[in-house]
């Protein structure tokens, strides 16, 4: 069978994801090597991601290794991949999706409603911040960077009363002790692609694509394609206050999406059913823009908080 070289970021979660894919490939008889690559996003650890705003900050260096043939495939958290891939690359597989929702973690409180007035909550996501502020404008939201362990240690050390993280990473790493509440998508719309892994290869590499075909999950591919189509329509990267959550219901796609002002003063919501993932995502995105989402996003970019993904 083939010898496959996998490129991955070096965080604990990224390594787990790469090892997970490696194990599945080895079960198929492939010889697998893992190459750890440090990305721009990994090097910038003291600034909120939304203020960095670099397109592909967690993927650029990995794509360069793909392009020069140092690796054969890359394992990404799909939400880190820009909605428009650089020329020369394609997503060969979207794996079975872990829970895409966000979770509330705390040492002292059971849920968001239990937090006292002025409680200090950690997140560097404008999407999470905006939705928290919409329901609890009294909360004191502070930036939170670092890998999963670092964030949990800061919580345990008392730096925060609570933190908001993606469920998928905690479940994959088995670090669920401080999870107090899985937040419904209605209360906190997740990031596009959250919980899914995207396997990226060089465009036209039919041999590698064939080796990876068994990893592609039809439901995960459809739902994340829909979410990413919405994000692309809005011209937003992963650090702007946009949420998208698609699921298959009775053979059809259902999409819930939000565009929010970072201070939570305005949260636009839209939902719709459809069968074509791209068409559904784009139509919901267009509706959100027409309802005022364009003004919200222009204001966010004007403040230098996020950088639009498209020109």
Tab-separated table of C-alpha atoms in Angstrom:
chain	number	residue	atom	x	y	z
A	1	UNK	CA	0.000	0.000	0.000
A	2	UNK	CA	0.977	3.675	-0.170
A	3	UNK	CA	3.366	5.620	2.038
A	4	UNK	CA	1.513	8.761	3.105
A	5	UNK	CA	3.006	11.803	4.810
A	6	UNK	CA	0.597	13.834	6.950
A	7	UNK	CA	1.110	17.502	7.830
A	8	UNK	CA	-0.395	18.895	11.034
A	9	UNK	CA	-0.096	21.692	13.545
A	10	UNK	CA	1.681	20.801	16.755
A	11	UNK	CA	-0.987	21.474	19.377
A	12	UNK	CA	-2.221	18.603	21.491
A	13	UNK	CA	-5.580	18.619	19.723
A	14	UNK	CA	-4.036	18.864	16.247
A	15	UNK	CA	-1.758	15.926	17.046
A	16	UNK	CA	-4.740	13.902	18.297
A	17	UNK	CA	-6.562	14.613	15.052
A	18	UNK	CA	-3.554	13.679	12.921
A	19	UNK	CA	-2.932	10.483	14.900
A	20	UNK	CA	-6.622	9.603	14.573
A	21	UNK	CA	-6.420	9.850	10.788
A	22	UNK	CA	-3.062	8.028	10.796
A	23	UNK	CA	-4.572	5.109	12.692
A	24	UNK	CA	-7.465	4.828	10.236
A	25	UNK	CA	-5.048	4.846	7.305
A	26	UNK	CA	-2.781	2.248	8.926
A	27	UNK	CA	-5.813	0.001	9.376
A	28	UNK	CA	-6.078	0.109	5.583
A	29	UNK	CA	-2.470	-1.042	5.282
A	30	UNK	CA	-0.825	2.303	4.536
A	31	UNK	CA	2.545	3.361	5.907
A	32	UNK	CA	2.073	6.770	7.548
A	33	UNK	CA	4.507	9.494	8.645
A	34	UNK	CA	3.574	12.635	10.592
A	35	UNK	CA	5.180	16.020	9.955
A	36	UNK	CA	4.544	18.758	12.563
A	37	UNK	CA	4.420	22.253	11.047
A	38	UNK	CA	4.296	25.518	13.014
A	39	UNK	CA	1.821	28.004	11.549
A	40	UNK	CA	1.465	31.765	11.850
A	41	UNK	CA	-1.458	31.324	14.246
A	42	UNK	CA	0.659	29.109	16.495
A	43	UNK	CA	3.380	31.752	16.702
A	44	UNK	CA	1.003	34.542	17.761
A	45	UNK	CA	-0.154	33.585	21.231
A	46	UNK	CA	-0.624	36.902	23.042
A	47	UNK	CA	-3.166	38.612	20.774
A	48	UNK	CA	-6.868	37.838	20.322
A	49	UNK	CA	-7.312	35.961	17.040
A	50	UNK	CA	-9.960	38.402	15.866
A	51	UNK	CA	-7.370	41.208	15.999
A	52	UNK	CA	-4.803	39.230	14.015
A	53	UNK	CA	-7.126	38.654	11.093
A	54	UNK	CA	-4.645	36.814	8.889
A	55	UNK	CA	-6.342	34.714	6.233
A	56	UNK	CA	-5.282	31.097	6.607
A	57	UNK	CA	-3.274	31.808	9.767
A	58	UNK	CA	-3.483	28.130	10.779
A	59	UNK	CA	-3.047	26.685	7.287
A	60	UNK	CA	-0.625	28.752	5.166
A	61	UNK	CA	2.616	26.999	6.139
A	62	UNK	CA	0.969	23.582	5.919
A	63	UNK	CA	-0.257	24.354	2.395
A	64	UNK	CA	3.261	25.420	1.459
A	65	UNK	CA	4.517	21.975	2.550
A	66	UNK	CA	1.763	20.369	0.475
A	67	UNK	CA	2.679	22.462	-2.545
A	68	UNK	CA	6.379	21.604	-2.427
A	69	UNK	CA	5.684	17.886	-1.953
A	70	UNK	CA	7.014	17.627	1.622
A	71	UNK	CA	3.689	16.107	2.683
A	72	UNK	CA	0.885	14.300	0.839
A	73	UNK	CA	-2.092	15.392	2.906
A	74	UNK	CA	-2.955	17.819	5.688
A	75	UNK	CA	-5.351	17.290	8.585
A	76	UNK	CA	-7.128	20.490	9.610
A	77	UNK	CA	-9.925	21.516	11.909
A	78	UNK	CA	-12.284	22.430	9.077
A	79	UNK	CA	-13.240	25.728	10.696
A	80	UNK	CA	-9.597	26.853	10.292
A	81	UNK	CA	-9.662	26.373	6.518
A	82	UNK	CA	-10.581	29.487	4.480
A	83	UNK	CA	-13.824	28.996	2.576
A	84	UNK	CA	-12.003	29.604	-0.696
A	85	UNK	CA	-8.985	27.334	-0.827
A	86	UNK	CA	-5.801	28.593	-2.405
A	87	UNK	CA	-5.418	27.446	-6.031
A	88	UNK	CA	-3.835	24.042	-6.263
A	89	UNK	CA	-5.588	22.428	-3.294
A	90	UNK	CA	-8.789	20.504	-2.630
A	91	UNK	CA	-10.605	18.951	0.312
A	92	UNK	CA	-10.427	15.203	-0.274
A	93	UNK	CA	-12.504	14.234	2.764
A	94	UNK	CA	-14.628	15.673	5.551
A	95	UNK	CA	-14.682	13.184	8.402
A	96	UNK	CA	-17.599	12.124	10.565
A	97	UNK	CA	-18.428	15.144	12.675
A	98	UNK	CA	-17.971	15.390	16.428
A	99	UNK	CA	-20.522	17.490	18.360
A	100	UNK	CA	-20.304	20.934	16.671
A	101	UNK	CA	-21.707	22.888	19.626
A	102	UNK	CA	-19.945	25.076	22.181
A	103	UNK	CA	-19.687	24.178	25.857
A	104	UNK	CA	-19.701	26.174	29.081
A	105	UNK	CA	-16.864	25.205	31.421
A	106	UNK	CA	-16.591	26.322	35.030
A	107	UNK	CA	-15.311	25.197	38.420
A	108	UNK	CA	-18.116	26.940	40.290
A	109	UNK	CA	-21.188	27.468	38.123
A	110	UNK	CA	-23.513	25.069	36.298
A	111	UNK	CA	-24.547	27.203	33.333
A	112	UNK	CA	-24.535	30.685	31.814
A	113	UNK	CA	-27.636	31.725	33.750
A	114	UNK	CA	-25.962	30.883	37.070
A	115	UNK	CA	-23.072	33.296	36.554
A	116	UNK	CA	-23.171	36.280	38.939
A	117	UNK	CA	-23.321	39.861	37.708
A	118	UNK	CA	-19.966	40.922	36.259
A	119	UNK	CA	-18.561	37.393	36.133
A	120	UNK	CA	-15.320	37.064	34.149
A	121	UNK	CA	-15.740	34.816	31.110
A	122	UNK	CA	-12.910	33.803	28.783
A	123	UNK	CA	-13.167	33.559	24.996
A	124	UNK	CA	-11.291	35.064	22.063
A	125	UNK	CA	-14.157	34.403	19.667
A	126	UNK	CA	-16.214	37.410	18.574
A	127	UNK	CA	-18.988	34.974	17.640
A	128	UNK	CA	-19.170	33.604	21.182
A	129	UNK	CA	-18.707	37.024	22.746
A	130	UNK	CA	-21.556	38.558	20.770
A	131	UNK	CA	-24.008	35.773	21.615
A	132	UNK	CA	-23.022	35.819	25.287
A	133	UNK	CA	-23.452	39.598	25.457
A	134	UNK	CA	-26.865	39.310	23.810
A	135	UNK	CA	-28.210	37.243	26.715
A	136	UNK	CA	-25.903	38.483	29.504
A	137	UNK	CA	-24.704	42.034	28.761
A	138	UNK	CA	-23.447	42.278	32.355
A	139	UNK	CA	-20.692	39.698	31.862
A	140	UNK	CA	-17.026	40.725	31.736
A	141	UNK	CA	-15.646	39.047	28.596
A	142	UNK	CA	-11.861	38.645	28.426
A	143	UNK	CA	-9.551	37.218	25.739
A	144	UNK	CA	-8.470	33.588	26.133
A	145	UNK	CA	-5.718	32.116	23.954
A	146	UNK	CA	-3.642	28.972	24.178
A	147	UNK	CA	-4.229	25.271	23.647
A	148	UNK	CA	-6.986	23.367	25.418
A	149	UNK	CA	-4.823	22.507	28.444
A	150	UNK	CA	-3.657	26.104	28.835
A	151	UNK	CA	-7.217	27.405	28.759
A	152	UNK	CA	-8.442	24.830	31.274
A	153	UNK	CA	-5.496	25.563	33.591
A	154	UNK	CA	-6.322	29.273	33.533
A	155	UNK	CA	-9.896	28.416	34.504
A	156	UNK	CA	-8.757	26.129	37.330
A	157	UNK	CA	-6.325	28.795	38.549
A	158	UNK	CA	-9.230	31.170	39.067
A	159	UNK	CA	-8.392	33.609	36.264
A	160	UNK	CA	-11.921	33.155	34.905
A	161	UNK	CA	-15.297	32.276	36.385
A	162	UNK	CA	-16.097	30.373	33.189
A	163	UNK	CA	-14.758	29.801	29.695
A	164	UNK	CA	-16.470	28.837	26.444
A	165	UNK	CA	-14.835	26.181	24.254
A	166	UNK	CA	-15.776	23.952	21.336
A	167	UNK	CA	-17.257	20.659	22.504
A	168	UNK	CA	-15.378	18.684	19.839
A	169	UNK	CA	-11.870	19.364	21.116
A	170	UNK	CA	-12.717	18.497	24.711
A	171	UNK	CA	-14.530	15.319	23.711
A	172	UNK	CA	-11.693	14.190	21.453
A	173	UNK	CA	-9.092	14.759	24.159
A	174	UNK	CA	-11.269	13.286	26.918
A	175	UNK	CA	-11.051	16.507	28.938
A	176	UNK	CA	-14.694	16.955	29.892
A	177	UNK	CA	-14.397	17.232	33.686
A	178	UNK	CA	-15.158	20.959	33.736
A	179	UNK	CA	-17.923	20.893	31.109
A	180	UNK	CA	-21.076	22.056	32.876
A	181	UNK	CA	-23.352	22.838	29.945
A	182	UNK	CA	-23.518	21.901	26.277
A	183	UNK	CA	-24.925	25.111	24.819
A	184	UNK	CA	-27.747	24.593	22.341
A	185	UNK	CA	-27.242	25.883	18.814
A	186	UNK	CA	-30.275	28.127	19.375
A	187	UNK	CA	-28.510	29.864	22.274
A	188	UNK	CA	-25.035	29.913	20.691
A	189	UNK	CA	-24.796	29.228	16.974
A	190	UNK	CA	-21.505	27.391	16.317
A	191	UNK	CA	-18.752	28.348	13.887
A	192	UNK	CA	-19.018	27.076	10.324
A	193	UNK	CA	-17.378	23.665	10.106
A	194	UNK	CA	-16.892	23.302	13.854
A	195	UNK	CA	-16.409	19.678	14.934
A	196	UNK	CA	-15.350	18.413	11.504
A	197	UNK	CA	-11.905	17.559	10.167
A	198	UNK	CA	-10.971	18.552	6.631
A	199	UNK	CA	-8.352	16.473	4.823
A	200	UNK	CA	-6.579	18.659	2.263
A	201	UNK	CA	-4.505	17.430	-0.684
A	202	UNK	CA	-2.964	18.846	-3.842
A	203	UNK	CA	-5.629	19.453	-6.477
A	204	UNK	CA	-5.749	16.673	-9.012
A	205	UNK	CA	-3.890	14.147	-6.860
A	206	UNK	CA	-6.265	11.329	-7.796
A	207	UNK	CA	-4.194	8.583	-6.174
A	208	UNK	CA	-4.158	10.197	-2.718
A	209	UNK	CA	-7.813	11.195	-3.094
A	210	UNK	CA	-8.707	7.562	-3.733
A	211	UNK	CA	-6.781	6.430	-0.640
A	212	UNK	CA	-8.749	8.944	1.466
A	213	UNK	CA	-12.215	8.386	-0.025
A	214	UNK	CA	-13.299	6.079	2.818
A	215	UNK	CA	-12.862	8.965	5.305
A	216	UNK	CA	-15.419	11.198	3.575
A	217	UNK	CA	-18.719	11.310	5.480
A	218	UNK	CA	-21.680	12.323	3.310
A	219	UNK	CA	-23.641	14.078	6.071
A	220	UNK	CA	-20.586	15.946	7.356
A	221	UNK	CA	-19.638	16.951	3.812
A	222	UNK	CA	-23.151	18.282	3.073
A	223	UNK	CA	-23.642	20.191	6.333
A	224	UNK	CA	-20.203	21.788	6.375
A	225	UNK	CA	-20.400	22.667	2.667
A	226	UNK	CA	-23.651	24.466	3.439
A	227	UNK	CA	-22.149	26.334	6.398
A	228	UNK	CA	-19.037	27.310	4.472
A	229	UNK	CA	-21.139	28.525	1.537
A	230	UNK	CA	-22.947	30.863	3.926
A	231	UNK	CA	-19.659	32.101	5.382
A	232	UNK	CA	-18.273	32.648	1.900
A	233	UNK	CA	-21.370	34.614	0.860
A	234	UNK	CA	-20.932	36.883	3.863
A	235	UNK	CA	-17.241	37.331	3.045
A	236	UNK	CA	-16.275	36.362	6.560
A	237	UNK	CA	-13.322	34.508	8.007
A	238	UNK	CA	-13.483	32.293	11.064
A	239	UNK	CA	-12.854	35.217	13.444
A	240	UNK	CA	-15.876	37.390	12.643
A	241	UNK	CA	-19.227	37.253	14.496
A	242	UNK	CA	-20.924	34.790	12.153
A	243	UNK	CA	-22.457	31.475	13.215
A	244	UNK	CA	-23.697	28.657	10.993
A	245	UNK	CA	-25.156	25.297	11.972
A	246	UNK	CA	-26.568	22.852	9.419
A	247	UNK	CA	-28.006	19.407	10.076
A	248	UNK	CA	-29.814	16.755	8.069
A	249	UNK	CA	-33.495	16.493	8.988
A	250	UNK	CA	-35.681	13.932	7.239
A	251	UNK	CA	-33.417	13.838	4.235
A	252	UNK	CA	-33.249	17.626	3.878
A	253	UNK	CA	-30.743	20.184	5.103
A	254	UNK	CA	-31.747	22.659	7.794
A	255	UNK	CA	-29.502	25.708	8.277
A	256	UNK	CA	-29.488	28.088	11.238
A	257	UNK	CA	-27.262	31.156	10.929
A	258	UNK	CA	-26.484	34.410	12.729
A	259	UNK	CA	-24.624	37.635	12.135
A	260	UNK	CA	-24.064	39.610	15.320
A	261	UNK	CA	-22.690	42.900	16.517
A	262	UNK	CA	-19.681	42.101	18.759
A	263	UNK	CA	-21.305	43.881	21.722
A	264	UNK	CA	-24.429	41.718	21.409
A	265	UNK	CA	-26.692	44.702	20.754
A	266	UNK	CA	-27.942	43.173	17.524
A	267	UNK	CA	-28.123	39.502	16.558
A	268	UNK	CA	-29.656	38.699	13.177
A	269	UNK	CA	-30.961	35.131	12.856
A	270	UNK	CA	-32.134	33.265	9.798
A	271	UNK	CA	-33.080	29.630	9.196
A	272	UNK	CA	-34.179	27.709	6.128
A	273	UNK	CA	-34.486	24.201	4.686
A	274	UNK	CA	-33.169	23.001	1.344
A	275	UNK	CA	-31.552	20.180	-0.588
A	276	UNK	CA	-28.593	21.832	-2.323
A	277	UNK	CA	-25.903	22.700	0.297
A	278	UNK	CA	-24.296	25.579	-1.601
A	279	UNK	CA	-27.572	27.103	-2.756
A	280	UNK	CA	-29.026	26.940	0.761
A	281	UNK	CA	-25.965	28.509	2.368
A	282	UNK	CA	-25.760	31.286	-0.199
A	283	UNK	CA	-29.477	32.125	-0.016
A	284	UNK	CA	-29.454	32.383	3.778
A	285	UNK	CA	-26.278	34.466	3.603
A	286	UNK	CA	-27.854	36.815	1.062
A	287	UNK	CA	-30.921	37.251	3.281
A	288	UNK	CA	-28.750	38.089	6.288
A	289	UNK	CA	-26.853	40.687	4.270
A	290	UNK	CA	-30.101	42.279	3.099
A	291	UNK	CA	-31.463	42.372	6.644
A	292	UNK	CA	-28.516	44.420	7.910
A	293	UNK	CA	-25.710	41.937	8.157
A	294	UNK	CA	-23.697	43.933	5.626
A	295	UNK	CA	-23.705	46.986	7.917
A	296	UNK	CA	-22.675	44.918	10.943
A	297	UNK	CA	-19.782	43.294	9.093
A	298	UNK	CA	-18.622	46.583	7.575
A	299	UNK	CA	-18.523	48.080	11.074
A	300	UNK	CA	-16.522	45.115	12.400
A	301	UNK	CA	-13.965	45.394	9.615
A	302	UNK	CA	-13.884	49.171	10.012
A	303	UNK	CA	-12.839	48.770	13.628
A	304	UNK	CA	-9.989	46.521	12.543
A	305	UNK	CA	-11.412	43.675	14.613
A	306	UNK	CA	-11.549	41.191	11.779
A	307	UNK	CA	-10.245	41.105	8.228
A	308	UNK	CA	-12.599	40.073	5.425
A	309	UNK	CA	-11.636	36.820	3.805
A	310	UNK	CA	-12.471	37.925	0.297
A	311	UNK	CA	-11.101	41.097	-1.381
